[in-house]
mmCIF file of C-alpha atoms and ligand atoms in Angstrom:
data_model
loop_
_atom_site.group_PDB
_atom_site.id
_atom_site.type_symbol
_atom_site.label_atom_id
_atom_site.label_comp_id
_atom_site.label_asym_id
_atom_site.label_seq_id
_atom_site.Cartn_x
_atom_site.Cartn_y
_atom_site.Cartn_z
ATOM 1 C CA MET A 1 -157.589 -51.371 -90.576
ATOM 2 C CA ASN A 2 -156.125 -52.092 -87.174
ATOM 3 C CA GLN A 3 -158.635 -50.154 -85.086
ATOM 4 C CA SER A 4 -156.887 -50.973 -81.809
ATOM 5 C CA ALA A 5 -153.602 -49.244 -82.735
ATOM 6 C CA SER A 6 -153.411 -45.734 -81.393
ATOM 7 C CA CYS A 7 -153.288 -42.961 -83.954
ATOM 8 C CA ILE A 8 -150.298 -40.646 -83.891
ATOM 9 C CA LEU A 9 -151.695 -38.249 -86.500
ATOM 10 C CA GLN A 10 -155.231 -37.046 -86.987
ATOM 11 C CA VAL A 11 -155.989 -35.048 -90.064
ATOM 12 C CA LYS A 12 -159.354 -33.340 -90.202
ATOM 13 C CA ASN A 13 -160.828 -31.557 -93.170
ATOM 14 C CA VAL A 14 -157.558 -30.330 -94.620
ATOM 15 C CA ASP A 15 -157.709 -28.113 -97.706
ATOM 16 C CA VAL A 16 -154.582 -26.861 -99.464
ATOM 17 C CA PHE A 17 -154.420 -24.027 -101.972
ATOM 18 C CA TYR A 18 -151.621 -22.852 -104.241
ATOM 19 C CA GLY A 19 -152.751 -19.284 -104.790
ATOM 20 C CA ASP A 20 -156.392 -19.583 -105.861
ATOM 21 C CA ARG A 21 -156.032 -23.185 -107.020
ATOM 22 C CA GLN A 22 -157.202 -25.802 -104.576
ATOM 23 C CA ALA A 23 -154.902 -28.843 -104.575
ATOM 24 C CA LEU A 24 -156.403 -30.819 -101.659
ATOM 25 C CA HIS A 25 -160.066 -31.010 -100.715
ATOM 26 C CA GLY A 26 -161.232 -31.861 -97.199
ATOM 27 C CA ILE A 27 -158.737 -34.603 -96.383
ATOM 28 C CA THR A 28 -159.628 -36.509 -93.225
ATOM 29 C CA MET A 29 -157.655 -39.506 -92.025
ATOM 30 C CA SER A 30 -156.070 -40.995 -88.897
ATOM 31 C CA ILE A 31 -152.657 -42.595 -89.090
ATOM 32 C CA PRO A 32 -151.835 -45.443 -86.693
ATOM 33 C CA GLU A 33 -148.455 -45.311 -85.004
ATOM 34 C CA HIS A 34 -145.690 -47.862 -85.605
ATOM 35 C CA SER A 35 -147.014 -48.761 -89.002
ATOM 36 C CA ILE A 36 -146.383 -47.980 -92.651
ATOM 37 C CA THR A 37 -148.951 -45.936 -94.552
ATOM 38 C CA ALA A 38 -148.634 -45.685 -98.334
ATOM 39 C CA LEU A 39 -150.046 -42.766 -100.321
ATOM 40 C CA ILE A 40 -150.857 -43.755 -103.896
ATOM 41 C CA GLY A 41 -152.550 -42.133 -106.888
ATOM 42 C CA PRO A 42 -151.682 -40.711 -110.290
ATOM 43 C CA SER A 43 -149.247 -37.793 -110.668
ATOM 44 C CA GLY A 44 -150.608 -34.445 -109.601
ATOM 45 C CA CYS A 45 -153.312 -35.854 -107.309
ATOM 46 C CA GLY A 46 -151.851 -34.198 -104.205
ATOM 47 C CA LYS A 47 -149.802 -36.919 -102.493
ATOM 48 C CA SER A 48 -146.669 -34.794 -101.998
ATOM 49 C CA THR A 49 -148.742 -31.773 -101.037
ATOM 50 C CA PHE A 50 -150.408 -33.878 -98.351
ATOM 51 C CA LEU A 51 -147.085 -35.247 -97.109
ATOM 52 C CA ARG A 52 -145.681 -31.716 -96.839
ATOM 53 C CA CYS A 53 -148.659 -30.677 -94.678
ATOM 54 C CA LEU A 54 -147.533 -33.108 -92.019
ATOM 55 C CA ASN A 55 -144.317 -31.257 -91.161
ATOM 56 C CA ARG A 56 -145.289 -27.829 -92.451
ATOM 57 C CA MET A 57 -142.968 -27.990 -95.453
ATOM 58 C CA ASN A 58 -145.711 -26.239 -97.453
ATOM 59 C CA ASP A 59 -144.894 -23.124 -95.395
ATOM 60 C CA LEU A 60 -141.770 -22.858 -97.543
ATOM 61 C CA ILE A 61 -143.794 -22.583 -100.773
ATOM 62 C CA SER A 62 -144.904 -19.054 -101.443
ATOM 63 C CA GLY A 63 -148.640 -18.754 -102.088
ATOM 64 C CA CYS A 64 -149.383 -22.106 -100.457
ATOM 65 C CA HIS A 65 -152.140 -21.990 -97.873
ATOM 66 C CA VAL A 66 -153.300 -24.843 -95.624
ATOM 67 C CA ARG A 67 -156.672 -24.929 -93.863
ATOM 68 C CA GLY A 68 -158.010 -27.522 -91.420
ATOM 69 C CA GLU A 69 -156.729 -29.416 -88.423
ATOM 70 C CA ILE A 70 -153.688 -31.685 -88.114
ATOM 71 C CA LEU A 71 -153.096 -33.168 -84.688
ATOM 72 C CA LEU A 72 -149.797 -34.821 -83.770
ATOM 73 C CA ASP A 73 -150.285 -36.753 -80.546
ATOM 74 C CA GLY A 74 -153.371 -34.637 -80.006
ATOM 75 C CA GLU A 75 -151.561 -31.306 -80.510
ATOM 76 C CA GLU A 76 -152.467 -28.966 -83.334
ATOM 77 C CA ILE A 77 -149.487 -28.529 -85.692
ATOM 78 C CA THR A 78 -150.933 -25.990 -88.085
ATOM 79 C CA GLU A 79 -150.598 -23.308 -85.440
ATOM 80 C CA THR A 80 -147.418 -24.389 -83.678
ATOM 81 C CA ARG A 81 -144.792 -21.697 -83.481
ATOM 82 C CA ASN A 82 -141.980 -24.174 -83.021
ATOM 83 C CA VAL A 83 -141.746 -25.481 -86.567
ATOM 84 C CA ASN A 84 -138.154 -26.663 -86.024
ATOM 85 C CA LEU A 85 -139.289 -28.916 -83.201
ATOM 86 C CA LEU A 86 -142.135 -30.191 -85.379
ATOM 87 C CA ARG A 87 -139.687 -31.039 -88.189
ATOM 88 C CA LYS A 88 -137.472 -32.813 -85.672
ATOM 89 C CA ARG A 89 -140.462 -34.950 -84.644
ATOM 90 C CA VAL A 90 -141.600 -35.452 -88.227
ATOM 91 C CA GLY A 91 -138.528 -36.096 -90.398
ATOM 92 C CA MET A 92 -138.447 -36.316 -94.161
ATOM 93 C CA VAL A 93 -136.602 -38.309 -96.835
ATOM 94 C CA PHE A 94 -136.901 -37.136 -100.438
ATOM 95 C CA GLN A 95 -137.072 -38.857 -103.808
ATOM 96 C CA LYS A 96 -133.560 -37.941 -104.841
ATOM 97 C CA PRO A 97 -130.941 -38.659 -102.177
ATOM 98 C CA ASN A 98 -129.753 -35.243 -100.987
ATOM 99 C CA PRO A 99 -126.734 -35.717 -98.731
ATOM 100 C CA PHE A 100 -124.986 -32.493 -97.762
ATOM 101 C CA ASP A 101 -121.586 -31.879 -99.326
ATOM 102 C CA MET A 102 -119.765 -32.934 -96.162
ATOM 103 C CA SER A 103 -118.505 -36.127 -94.559
ATOM 104 C CA ILE A 104 -120.677 -39.130 -93.723
ATOM 105 C CA PHE A 105 -120.209 -38.350 -90.030
ATOM 106 C CA ASP A 106 -121.102 -34.670 -90.379
ATOM 107 C CA ASN A 107 -124.218 -35.468 -92.389
ATOM 108 C CA VAL A 108 -125.595 -37.698 -89.651
ATOM 109 C CA ALA A 109 -124.358 -35.442 -86.836
ATOM 110 C CA TYR A 110 -126.148 -32.475 -88.413
ATOM 111 C CA GLY A 111 -129.436 -32.934 -86.507
ATOM 112 C CA PRO A 112 -127.882 -33.611 -83.087
ATOM 113 C CA ARG A 113 -125.474 -30.651 -83.542
ATOM 114 C CA THR A 114 -128.372 -28.390 -84.511
ATOM 115 C CA ALA A 115 -130.093 -29.578 -81.330
ATOM 116 C CA GLY A 116 -127.057 -28.294 -79.393
ATOM 117 C CA ILE A 117 -125.139 -31.515 -78.760
ATOM 118 C CA ARG A 118 -121.409 -30.751 -78.725
ATOM 119 C CA ASN A 119 -119.960 -33.605 -76.681
ATOM 120 C CA LYS A 120 -117.817 -35.706 -79.031
ATOM 121 C CA ALA A 121 -118.639 -39.071 -77.461
ATOM 122 C CA THR A 122 -122.384 -38.354 -77.406
ATOM 123 C CA LEU A 123 -122.295 -37.233 -81.039
ATOM 124 C CA GLU A 124 -120.359 -40.325 -82.040
ATOM 125 C CA GLU A 125 -122.831 -42.531 -80.247
ATOM 126 C CA SER A 126 -125.839 -41.017 -81.992
ATOM 127 C CA VAL A 127 -124.145 -41.088 -85.418
ATOM 128 C CA ILE A 128 -123.236 -44.772 -85.059
ATOM 129 C CA SER A 129 -126.660 -45.668 -83.730
ATOM 130 C CA ALA A 130 -128.410 -43.877 -86.638
ATOM 131 C CA LEU A 131 -126.089 -45.475 -89.214
ATOM 132 C CA LYS A 132 -126.823 -48.887 -87.716
ATOM 133 C CA GLN A 133 -130.576 -48.252 -87.753
ATOM 134 C CA ALA A 134 -130.287 -47.283 -91.414
ATOM 135 C CA SER A 135 -128.343 -50.506 -92.145
ATOM 136 C CA LEU A 136 -125.382 -48.510 -93.438
ATOM 137 C CA TYR A 137 -122.848 -48.736 -90.622
ATOM 138 C CA GLU A 138 -121.134 -51.949 -91.724
ATOM 139 C CA GLU A 139 -120.461 -50.466 -95.169
ATOM 140 C CA VAL A 140 -119.006 -47.151 -94.015
ATOM 141 C CA LYS A 141 -117.544 -47.756 -90.553
ATOM 142 C CA GLY A 142 -113.977 -47.782 -91.917
ATOM 143 C CA ASP A 143 -114.128 -44.172 -93.004
ATOM 144 C CA LEU A 144 -116.797 -41.918 -91.592
ATOM 145 C CA LYS A 145 -114.726 -38.909 -92.719
ATOM 146 C CA LYS A 146 -115.219 -39.815 -96.359
ATOM 147 C CA SER A 147 -117.392 -37.452 -98.403
ATOM 148 C CA ALA A 148 -121.051 -38.472 -98.428
ATOM 149 C CA LEU A 149 -121.108 -37.669 -102.133
ATOM 150 C CA SER A 150 -118.704 -40.551 -102.825
ATOM 151 C CA LEU A 151 -121.326 -43.114 -101.755
ATOM 152 C CA SER A 152 -123.543 -44.944 -104.253
ATOM 153 C CA GLY A 153 -127.125 -43.716 -104.797
ATOM 154 C CA GLY A 154 -128.599 -46.434 -102.589
ATOM 155 C CA GLN A 155 -126.052 -45.740 -99.833
ATOM 156 C CA GLN A 156 -126.743 -42.010 -100.089
ATOM 157 C CA GLN A 157 -130.459 -42.664 -99.584
ATOM 158 C CA ARG A 158 -129.744 -44.794 -96.499
ATOM 159 C CA LEU A 159 -127.443 -42.006 -95.291
ATOM 160 C CA CYS A 160 -130.334 -39.556 -95.670
ATOM 161 C CA MET A 161 -132.449 -41.940 -93.627
ATOM 162 C CA ALA A 162 -129.700 -42.095 -90.981
ATOM 163 C CA ARG A 163 -129.554 -38.280 -90.962
ATOM 164 C CA ALA A 164 -133.311 -38.117 -90.439
ATOM 165 C CA LEU A 165 -133.190 -40.810 -87.720
ATOM 166 C CA ALA A 166 -130.362 -39.092 -85.821
ATOM 167 C CA ALA A 167 -132.762 -36.253 -85.074
ATOM 168 C CA GLU A 168 -134.856 -38.865 -83.197
ATOM 169 C CA PRO A 169 -138.127 -38.326 -85.041
ATOM 170 C CA GLU A 170 -141.395 -40.075 -84.258
ATOM 171 C CA ILE A 171 -142.605 -40.018 -87.839
ATOM 172 C CA LEU A 172 -140.644 -40.459 -91.050
ATOM 173 C CA LEU A 173 -142.162 -39.019 -94.225
ATOM 174 C CA MET A 174 -140.784 -40.488 -97.424
ATOM 175 C CA ASP A 175 -141.550 -39.036 -100.842
ATOM 176 C CA GLU A 176 -140.939 -41.769 -103.423
ATOM 177 C CA PRO A 177 -137.659 -42.720 -101.740
ATOM 178 C CA THR A 178 -136.854 -45.608 -104.059
ATOM 179 C CA SER A 179 -137.897 -44.295 -107.459
ATOM 180 C CA ALA A 180 -134.390 -43.002 -108.274
ATOM 181 C CA LEU A 181 -132.706 -46.237 -107.111
ATOM 182 C CA ASP A 182 -131.771 -49.551 -108.717
ATOM 183 C CA PRO A 183 -133.989 -52.540 -107.721
ATOM 184 C CA ILE A 184 -131.501 -53.971 -105.199
ATOM 185 C CA SER A 185 -131.049 -50.648 -103.390
ATOM 186 C CA ALA A 186 -134.825 -50.181 -103.475
ATOM 187 C CA GLU A 187 -135.328 -53.576 -101.870
ATOM 188 C CA ARG A 188 -132.914 -52.642 -99.079
ATOM 189 C CA ILE A 189 -134.881 -49.474 -98.370
ATOM 190 C CA GLU A 190 -138.110 -51.494 -98.251
ATOM 191 C CA GLU A 191 -136.552 -53.985 -95.816
ATOM 192 C CA LEU A 192 -135.334 -51.082 -93.755
ATOM 193 C CA CYS A 193 -138.827 -49.541 -93.607
ATOM 194 C CA LEU A 194 -140.237 -52.844 -92.349
ATOM 195 C CA LYS A 195 -137.606 -52.912 -89.613
ATOM 196 C CA LEU A 196 -137.990 -49.255 -88.677
ATOM 197 C CA LYS A 197 -141.746 -49.403 -88.209
ATOM 198 C CA GLU A 198 -141.169 -51.147 -84.887
ATOM 199 C CA ASN A 199 -139.968 -47.806 -83.546
ATOM 200 C CA TYR A 200 -141.252 -45.211 -85.982
ATOM 201 C CA THR A 201 -144.358 -44.359 -87.955
ATOM 202 C CA ILE A 202 -143.661 -44.257 -91.677
ATOM 203 C CA ILE A 203 -145.719 -42.478 -94.333
ATOM 204 C CA ILE A 204 -144.510 -43.134 -97.841
ATOM 205 C CA VAL A 205 -145.577 -41.735 -101.207
ATOM 206 C CA THR A 206 -145.107 -44.340 -103.893
ATOM 207 C CA HIS A 207 -145.917 -44.751 -107.555
ATOM 208 C CA ASN A 208 -145.091 -48.391 -107.238
ATOM 209 C CA LEU A 209 -148.260 -50.248 -106.292
ATOM 210 C CA GLN A 210 -146.329 -53.470 -105.729
ATOM 211 C CA GLN A 211 -144.216 -51.627 -103.182
ATOM 212 C CA ALA A 212 -147.338 -50.505 -101.317
ATOM 213 C CA ILE A 213 -148.630 -54.093 -101.309
ATOM 214 C CA ARG A 214 -145.258 -55.381 -100.046
ATOM 215 C CA ILE A 215 -144.651 -52.970 -97.213
ATOM 216 C CA ALA A 216 -147.646 -50.823 -96.298
ATOM 217 C CA ASP A 217 -150.032 -51.793 -93.512
ATOM 218 C CA GLN A 218 -152.579 -49.338 -94.861
ATOM 219 C CA THR A 219 -152.892 -47.473 -98.118
ATOM 220 C CA ALA A 220 -154.564 -44.197 -99.025
ATOM 221 C CA PHE A 221 -155.680 -43.632 -102.615
ATOM 222 C CA PHE A 222 -155.729 -39.985 -103.706
ATOM 223 C CA TYR A 223 -157.350 -38.766 -106.912
ATOM 224 C CA GLN A 224 -157.632 -35.180 -108.104
ATOM 225 C CA GLY A 225 -156.931 -33.751 -104.666
ATOM 226 C CA GLU A 226 -159.384 -35.969 -102.832
ATOM 227 C CA LEU A 227 -158.843 -38.947 -100.581
ATOM 228 C CA ILE A 228 -160.951 -41.566 -102.314
ATOM 229 C CA GLU A 229 -160.265 -44.549 -100.099
ATOM 230 C CA PHE A 230 -158.122 -45.406 -97.071
ATOM 231 C CA ASN A 231 -157.982 -48.957 -95.808
ATOM 232 C CA ASP A 232 -155.821 -51.937 -94.929
ATOM 233 C CA SER A 233 -153.533 -52.419 -97.921
ATOM 234 C CA LYS A 234 -154.756 -55.946 -98.436
ATOM 235 C CA MET A 235 -158.400 -54.837 -98.481
ATOM 236 C CA LEU A 236 -157.743 -51.803 -100.648
ATOM 237 C CA PHE A 237 -155.903 -53.828 -103.271
ATOM 238 C CA THR A 238 -158.096 -56.930 -103.255
ATOM 239 C CA HIS A 239 -161.543 -55.571 -102.350
ATOM 240 C CA PRO A 240 -161.550 -51.850 -103.115
ATOM 241 C CA ALA A 241 -164.743 -50.183 -101.950
ATOM 242 C CA CYS A 242 -164.772 -47.526 -104.676
ATOM 243 C CA GLU A 243 -164.925 -48.044 -108.419
ATOM 244 C CA LYS A 244 -162.228 -45.385 -108.931
ATOM 245 C CA THR A 245 -159.828 -47.237 -106.621
ATOM 246 C CA LYS A 246 -160.548 -50.483 -108.423
ATOM 247 C CA ASP A 247 -159.816 -48.877 -111.795
ATOM 248 C CA TYR A 248 -156.542 -47.466 -110.496
ATOM 249 C CA VAL A 249 -155.233 -50.572 -108.742
ATOM 250 C CA THR A 250 -156.120 -52.739 -111.719
ATOM 251 C CA GLY A 251 -154.160 -50.427 -113.997
ATOM 252 C CA ARG A 252 -157.082 -48.967 -115.977
ATOM 253 C CA PHE A 253 -155.560 -45.495 -115.636
ATOM 254 C CA GLY A 254 -152.688 -43.801 -113.945
HETATM 255 P P1 ADP B 301 -148.488 -35.662 -106.519
HETATM 256 O O1 ADP B 301 -147.512 -35.723 -105.397
HETATM 257 O O2 ADP B 301 -149.645 -36.576 -106.335
HETATM 258 O O3 ADP B 301 -147.844 -35.820 -107.876
HETATM 259 P P2 ADP B 301 -148.592 -32.830 -105.955
HETATM 260 O O4 ADP B 301 -148.916 -32.705 -104.522
HETATM 261 O O5 ADP B 301 -147.174 -32.625 -106.377
HETATM 262 O O6 ADP B 301 -149.161 -34.210 -106.523
HETATM 263 O O7 ADP B 301 -149.476 -31.789 -106.778
HETATM 264 C C1 ADP B 301 -150.875 -31.612 -106.562
HETATM 265 C C2 ADP B 301 -151.336 -30.387 -107.354
HETATM 266 O O8 ADP B 301 -150.760 -29.221 -106.795
HETATM 267 C C3 ADP B 301 -150.914 -30.424 -108.823
HETATM 268 O O9 ADP B 301 -151.931 -29.858 -109.600
HETATM 269 C C4 ADP B 301 -149.680 -29.547 -108.849
HETATM 270 O O10 ADP B 301 -149.526 -28.919 -110.097
HETATM 271 C C5 ADP B 301 -149.989 -28.516 -107.759
HETATM 272 N N1 ADP B 301 -148.725 -28.069 -107.128
HETATM 273 C C6 ADP B 301 -147.818 -28.838 -106.467
HETATM 274 N N2 ADP B 301 -146.779 -28.097 -106.026
HETATM 275 C C7 ADP B 301 -147.050 -26.810 -106.402
HETATM 276 C C8 ADP B 301 -146.376 -25.564 -106.252
HETATM 277 N N3 ADP B 301 -145.202 -25.483 -105.587
HETATM 278 N N4 ADP B 301 -146.951 -24.465 -106.765
HETATM 279 C C9 ADP B 301 -148.139 -24.523 -107.431
HETATM 280 N N5 ADP B 301 -148.841 -25.670 -107.609
HETATM 281 C C10 ADP B 301 -148.310 -26.800 -107.111
#
């Protein structure tokens, strides 16, 4: 792994419980900034639970309890009182595109408006910039007032990325963002991730091992709530250190 890159997130000994059931066991990892990290592993191994720890989305699940340390730029997030600010810094894109039932413009302006921006020109500027970053502007510039729900699935997912980017996050969490999309739309999202990592840190849950190989700088393999191996994607896929990782990446289970 690129040891010289500075780490934006440091996760130390994180345990997560749903009621009495422990879903994550002592997860420790450091995530380099301006890179793509893939989280892989069979269903139910804790990938989404881990992702939700990083912007405190697990707080919204009743009975869910997180223990351990998560440092964002050296600051503890498990205790922060300003969860809204945390979620602004650590944005999220979900598996199923979830645009709000409002116009394209209003979807993207949602974050800046929530942050108190009212000036029309400033709002317009941030909406256009986010749509451009999400490679959607050229397709929608003729009618930003059109309902977001009228866009195709792939466009809706890029709109959700634009909405997340308009809040000016540092980290973008993506939970299987391409699994509900056709292959061409999925490829566009992958290309977009590669472009966005110049300015953002991306952490992506994927079931698609080929996708992790194509886009992720480093990959973390989770199994039954434990982090089994975390390494450069190339190393993890070609020279896995653990037998379990080898079995998974060679398709012996999963
Ligand atoms: P993955 O993303 O790898 O499929 P999850 O993080 O969704 O795994 O799930 C990890 C474990 O936590 C599973 O056993 C799952 O049943 C449990 N789990 C996930 N979400 C909840 C929830 N909201 N309430 C109770 N248990 C949950």
